[in-house]
Amino acid sequence: MTTTEARTEALSIGEVAGRTGLSVHALRLYEREGLLVGPVGRDAGGRRRYTAADVEWLMVCVKLRESGMPLAELRRFAELVRNGPGNEADRLRLLDAHQRRVEAQIRALEECRSVIAWKVGVYSDHLARGEAGGLWDPNG
């Protein structure tokens, strides 16, 4: 199979669900919400047929959603992509703002991890010594 054939290969909604980790329901929701960059093809029986390009786009969407991008922003990003060349600066602004939010979340999580690691160390030390003195005790 050539690269061109692979990109135009028709995939069922179940196959796309398997490749993306999205449920069939989520795929239909993405379509209804305008999150895809092109129309989903249909076969003679009216069943959805996706291309490899659709799967690639959906994988980007999955990562953007997993990283906390709101649906409204993802919808706006998809709209900009659908509109074609000429709005790259708008796309960049949207992605840059999201990247800054993700980086702030990572910093906050790193602070949380540091506190948790410290508490794990405190409890490990106390358990290794066989004592609970110095730990929080609601009874005393």
PDB file of C-alpha atoms in Angstrom:
ATOM      1  CA  MET A   1       0.000   0.000   0.000  1.00  0.00           C
ATOM      2  CA  THR A   2       1.415   3.391  -0.953  1.00  0.00           C
ATOM      3  CA  THR A   3       1.452   6.389   1.377  1.00  0.00           C
ATOM      4  CA  THR A   4      -1.306   7.997  -0.701  1.00  0.00           C
ATOM      5  CA  GLU A   5      -3.454   4.861  -0.448  1.00  0.00           C
ATOM      6  CA  ALA A   6      -2.875   4.700   3.317  1.00  0.00           C
ATOM      7  CA  ARG A   7      -4.006   8.315   3.731  1.00  0.00           C
ATOM      8  CA  THR A   8      -7.216   7.724   1.766  1.00  0.00           C
ATOM      9  CA  GLU A   9      -7.996   4.291   3.262  1.00  0.00           C
ATOM     10  CA  ALA A  10     -11.612   4.252   4.437  1.00  0.00           C
ATOM     11  CA  LEU A  11     -11.944   3.328   8.112  1.00  0.00           C
ATOM     12  CA  SER A  12     -15.108   2.469   9.989  1.00  0.00           C
ATOM     13  CA  ILE A  13     -16.100   4.329  13.122  1.00  0.00           C
ATOM     14  CA  GLY A  14     -15.174   1.236  15.152  1.00  0.00           C
ATOM     15  CA  GLU A  15     -11.706   1.111  13.603  1.00  0.00           C
ATOM     16  CA  VAL A  16     -11.184   4.808  14.340  1.00  0.00           C
ATOM     17  CA  ALA A  17     -12.378   4.301  17.911  1.00  0.00           C
ATOM     18  CA  GLY A  18      -9.790   1.556  18.298  1.00  0.00           C
ATOM     19  CA  ARG A  19      -6.984   3.676  16.860  1.00  0.00           C
ATOM     20  CA  THR A  20      -7.774   6.845  18.806  1.00  0.00           C
ATOM     21  CA  GLY A  21      -9.021   5.494  22.116  1.00  0.00           C
ATOM     22  CA  LEU A  22     -12.217   7.514  21.684  1.00  0.00           C
ATOM     23  CA  SER A  23     -15.544   5.786  22.024  1.00  0.00           C
ATOM     24  CA  VAL A  24     -17.943   5.612  19.078  1.00  0.00           C
ATOM     25  CA  HIS A  25     -20.173   7.985  21.051  1.00  0.00           C
ATOM     26  CA  ALA A  26     -17.288  10.455  21.496  1.00  0.00           C
ATOM     27  CA  LEU A  27     -16.488  10.313  17.775  1.00  0.00           C
ATOM     28  CA  ARG A  28     -20.084  11.190  16.940  1.00  0.00           C
ATOM     29  CA  LEU A  29     -19.948  14.007  19.505  1.00  0.00           C
ATOM     30  CA  TYR A  30     -16.733  15.374  17.969  1.00  0.00           C
ATOM     31  CA  GLU A  31     -18.467  15.433  14.594  1.00  0.00           C
ATOM     32  CA  ARG A  32     -21.628  17.122  15.959  1.00  0.00           C
ATOM     33  CA  GLU A  33     -19.557  19.697  17.853  1.00  0.00           C
ATOM     34  CA  GLY A  34     -17.640  20.732  14.732  1.00  0.00           C
ATOM     35  CA  LEU A  35     -14.304  19.448  16.015  1.00  0.00           C
ATOM     36  CA  LEU A  36     -13.285  17.723  12.799  1.00  0.00           C
ATOM     37  CA  VAL A  37     -11.524  19.621  10.034  1.00  0.00           C
ATOM     38  CA  GLY A  38     -13.454  18.058   7.205  1.00  0.00           C
ATOM     39  CA  PRO A  39     -16.730  16.312   6.604  1.00  0.00           C
ATOM     40  CA  VAL A  40     -16.794  12.629   7.474  1.00  0.00           C
ATOM     41  CA  GLY A  41     -17.383  10.549   4.388  1.00  0.00           C
ATOM     42  CA  ARG A  42     -20.195   8.038   4.138  1.00  0.00           C
ATOM     43  CA  ASP A  43     -20.396   4.752   2.308  1.00  0.00           C
ATOM     44  CA  ALA A  44     -23.335   3.665   0.131  1.00  0.00           C
ATOM     45  CA  GLY A  45     -25.142   2.462   3.266  1.00  0.00           C
ATOM     46  CA  GLY A  46     -24.692   5.816   5.028  1.00  0.00           C
ATOM     47  CA  ARG A  47     -22.057   4.517   7.465  1.00  0.00           C
ATOM     48  CA  ARG A  48     -19.255   6.892   8.449  1.00  0.00           C
ATOM     49  CA  ARG A  49     -15.931   6.345   6.673  1.00  0.00           C
ATOM     50  CA  TYR A  50     -12.844   8.062   8.059  1.00  0.00           C
ATOM     51  CA  THR A  51      -9.439   8.606   6.476  1.00  0.00           C
ATOM     52  CA  ALA A  52      -5.976   8.365   8.012  1.00  0.00           C
ATOM     53  CA  ALA A  53      -5.905  12.180   7.939  1.00  0.00           C
ATOM     54  CA  ASP A  54      -9.070  12.183  10.097  1.00  0.00           C
ATOM     55  CA  VAL A  55      -7.358   9.830  12.555  1.00  0.00           C
ATOM     56  CA  GLU A  56      -4.251  12.049  12.684  1.00  0.00           C
ATOM     57  CA  TRP A  57      -6.416  15.093  13.419  1.00  0.00           C
ATOM     58  CA  LEU A  58      -8.376  13.196  16.071  1.00  0.00           C
ATOM     59  CA  MET A  59      -5.135  12.170  17.791  1.00  0.00           C
ATOM     60  CA  VAL A  60      -4.191  15.852  18.056  1.00  0.00           C
ATOM     61  CA  CYS A  61      -7.670  16.593  19.436  1.00  0.00           C
ATOM     62  CA  VAL A  62      -7.313  13.809  22.008  1.00  0.00           C
ATOM     63  CA  LYS A  63      -4.042  15.289  23.291  1.00  0.00           C
ATOM     64  CA  LEU A  64      -5.428  18.810  23.368  1.00  0.00           C
ATOM     65  CA  ARG A  65      -8.470  17.622  25.336  1.00  0.00           C
ATOM     66  CA  GLU A  66      -6.354  15.443  27.671  1.00  0.00           C
ATOM     67  CA  SER A  67      -4.248  18.502  28.414  1.00  0.00           C
ATOM     68  CA  GLY A  68      -7.328  20.474  29.388  1.00  0.00           C
ATOM     69  CA  MET A  69      -8.205  22.467  26.281  1.00  0.00           C
ATOM     70  CA  PRO A  70     -11.875  23.481  26.552  1.00  0.00           C
ATOM     71  CA  LEU A  71     -14.206  22.255  23.808  1.00  0.00           C
ATOM     72  CA  ALA A  72     -14.912  25.831  22.737  1.00  0.00           C
ATOM     73  CA  GLU A  73     -11.201  26.443  22.080  1.00  0.00           C
ATOM     74  CA  LEU A  74     -10.819  23.119  20.305  1.00  0.00           C
ATOM     75  CA  ARG A  75     -13.840  23.999  18.168  1.00  0.00           C
ATOM     76  CA  ARG A  76     -12.262  27.381  17.345  1.00  0.00           C
ATOM     77  CA  PHE A  77      -8.956  25.706  16.440  1.00  0.00           C
ATOM     78  CA  ALA A  78     -10.754  23.239  14.147  1.00  0.00           C
ATOM     79  CA  GLU A  79     -12.650  26.119  12.539  1.00  0.00           C
ATOM     80  CA  LEU A  80      -9.409  27.972  11.863  1.00  0.00           C
ATOM     81  CA  VAL A  81      -7.852  24.874  10.309  1.00  0.00           C
ATOM     82  CA  ARG A  82     -10.960  24.271   8.180  1.00  0.00           C
ATOM     83  CA  ASN A  83     -10.751  27.851   6.915  1.00  0.00           C
ATOM     84  CA  GLY A  84      -7.340  27.075   5.437  1.00  0.00           C
ATOM     85  CA  PRO A  85      -4.226  29.205   5.061  1.00  0.00           C
ATOM     86  CA  GLY A  86      -4.125  32.794   6.201  1.00  0.00           C
ATOM     87  CA  ASN A  87      -5.035  32.430   9.872  1.00  0.00           C
ATOM     88  CA  GLU A  88      -1.871  30.781  11.157  1.00  0.00           C
ATOM     89  CA  ALA A  89      -1.214  33.652  13.594  1.00  0.00           C
ATOM     90  CA  ASP A  90      -4.635  33.041  15.187  1.00  0.00           C
ATOM     91  CA  ARG A  91      -3.904  29.319  15.457  1.00  0.00           C
ATOM     92  CA  LEU A  92      -0.546  30.074  17.042  1.00  0.00           C
ATOM     93  CA  ARG A  93      -2.088  32.448  19.602  1.00  0.00           C
ATOM     94  CA  LEU A  94      -4.646  29.825  20.584  1.00  0.00           C
ATOM     95  CA  LEU A  95      -2.031  27.066  20.920  1.00  0.00           C
ATOM     96  CA  ASP A  96       0.439  29.340  22.703  1.00  0.00           C
ATOM     97  CA  ALA A  97      -2.143  30.321  25.323  1.00  0.00           C
ATOM     98  CA  HIS A  98      -2.993  26.663  25.874  1.00  0.00           C
ATOM     99  CA  GLN A  99       0.682  25.747  26.150  1.00  0.00           C
ATOM    100  CA  ARG A 100       1.163  28.417  28.840  1.00  0.00           C
ATOM    101  CA  ARG A 101      -1.808  27.006  30.800  1.00  0.00           C
ATOM    102  CA  VAL A 102      -0.410  23.478  30.547  1.00  0.00           C
ATOM    103  CA  GLU A 103       3.029  24.642  31.673  1.00  0.00           C
ATOM    104  CA  ALA A 104       1.456  26.381  34.694  1.00  0.00           C
ATOM    105  CA  GLN A 105      -0.422  23.164  35.535  1.00  0.00           C
ATOM    106  CA  ILE A 106       2.816  21.193  35.290  1.00  0.00           C
ATOM    107  CA  ARG A 107       4.570  23.611  37.662  1.00  0.00           C
ATOM    108  CA  ALA A 108       1.684  23.321  40.140  1.00  0.00           C
ATOM    109  CA  LEU A 109       1.765  19.515  39.900  1.00  0.00           C
ATOM    110  CA  GLU A 110       5.531  19.508  40.444  1.00  0.00           C
ATOM    111  CA  GLU A 111       5.000  21.506  43.650  1.00  0.00           C
ATOM    112  CA  CYS A 112       2.346  19.003  44.738  1.00  0.00           C
ATOM    113  CA  ARG A 113       4.661  16.102  43.945  1.00  0.00           C
ATOM    114  CA  SER A 114       7.382  17.700  46.066  1.00  0.00           C
ATOM    115  CA  VAL A 115       5.070  17.997  49.084  1.00  0.00           C
ATOM    116  CA  ILE A 116       3.841  14.423  48.629  1.00  0.00           C
ATOM    117  CA  ALA A 117       7.409  13.101  48.336  1.00  0.00           C
ATOM    118  CA  TRP A 118       8.327  14.931  51.530  1.00  0.00           C
ATOM    119  CA  LYS A 119       5.322  13.420  53.386  1.00  0.00           C
ATOM    120  CA  VAL A 120       6.123   9.932  52.043  1.00  0.00           C
ATOM    121  CA  GLY A 121       9.636  10.381  53.428  1.00  0.00           C
ATOM    122  CA  VAL A 122       8.322  11.500  56.829  1.00  0.00           C
ATOM    123  CA  TYR A 123       5.982   8.516  57.123  1.00  0.00           C
ATOM    124  CA  SER A 124       8.612   6.085  55.818  1.00  0.00           C
ATOM    125  CA  ASP A 125      11.105   7.307  58.418  1.00  0.00           C
ATOM    126  CA  HIS A 126       8.556   6.999  61.238  1.00  0.00           C
ATOM    127  CA  LEU A 127       7.504   3.509  60.172  1.00  0.00           C
ATOM    128  CA  ALA A 128      11.135   2.400  59.841  1.00  0.00           C
ATOM    129  CA  ARG A 129      11.703   3.569  63.448  1.00  0.00           C
ATOM    130  CA  GLY A 130       8.468   1.945  64.578  1.00  0.00           C
ATOM    131  CA  GLU A 131       6.982   5.095  66.023  1.00  0.00           C
ATOM    132  CA  ALA A 132       4.216   7.533  65.229  1.00  0.00           C
ATOM    133  CA  GLY A 133       5.423  10.438  67.362  1.00  0.00           C
ATOM    134  CA  GLY A 134       5.518  13.675  65.439  1.00  0.00           C
ATOM    135  CA  LEU A 135       2.841  12.651  62.986  1.00  0.00           C
ATOM    136  CA  TRP A 136      -0.540  14.306  62.940  1.00  0.00           C
ATOM    137  CA  ASP A 137      -2.780  12.735  65.543  1.00  0.00           C
ATOM    138  CA  PRO A 138      -6.421  13.873  65.688  1.00  0.00           C
ATOM    139  CA  ASN A 139      -6.682  12.449  69.232  1.00  0.00           C
ATOM    140  CA  GLY A 140      -3.854  14.250  70.791  1.00  0.00           C
TER     141      GLY A 140
END
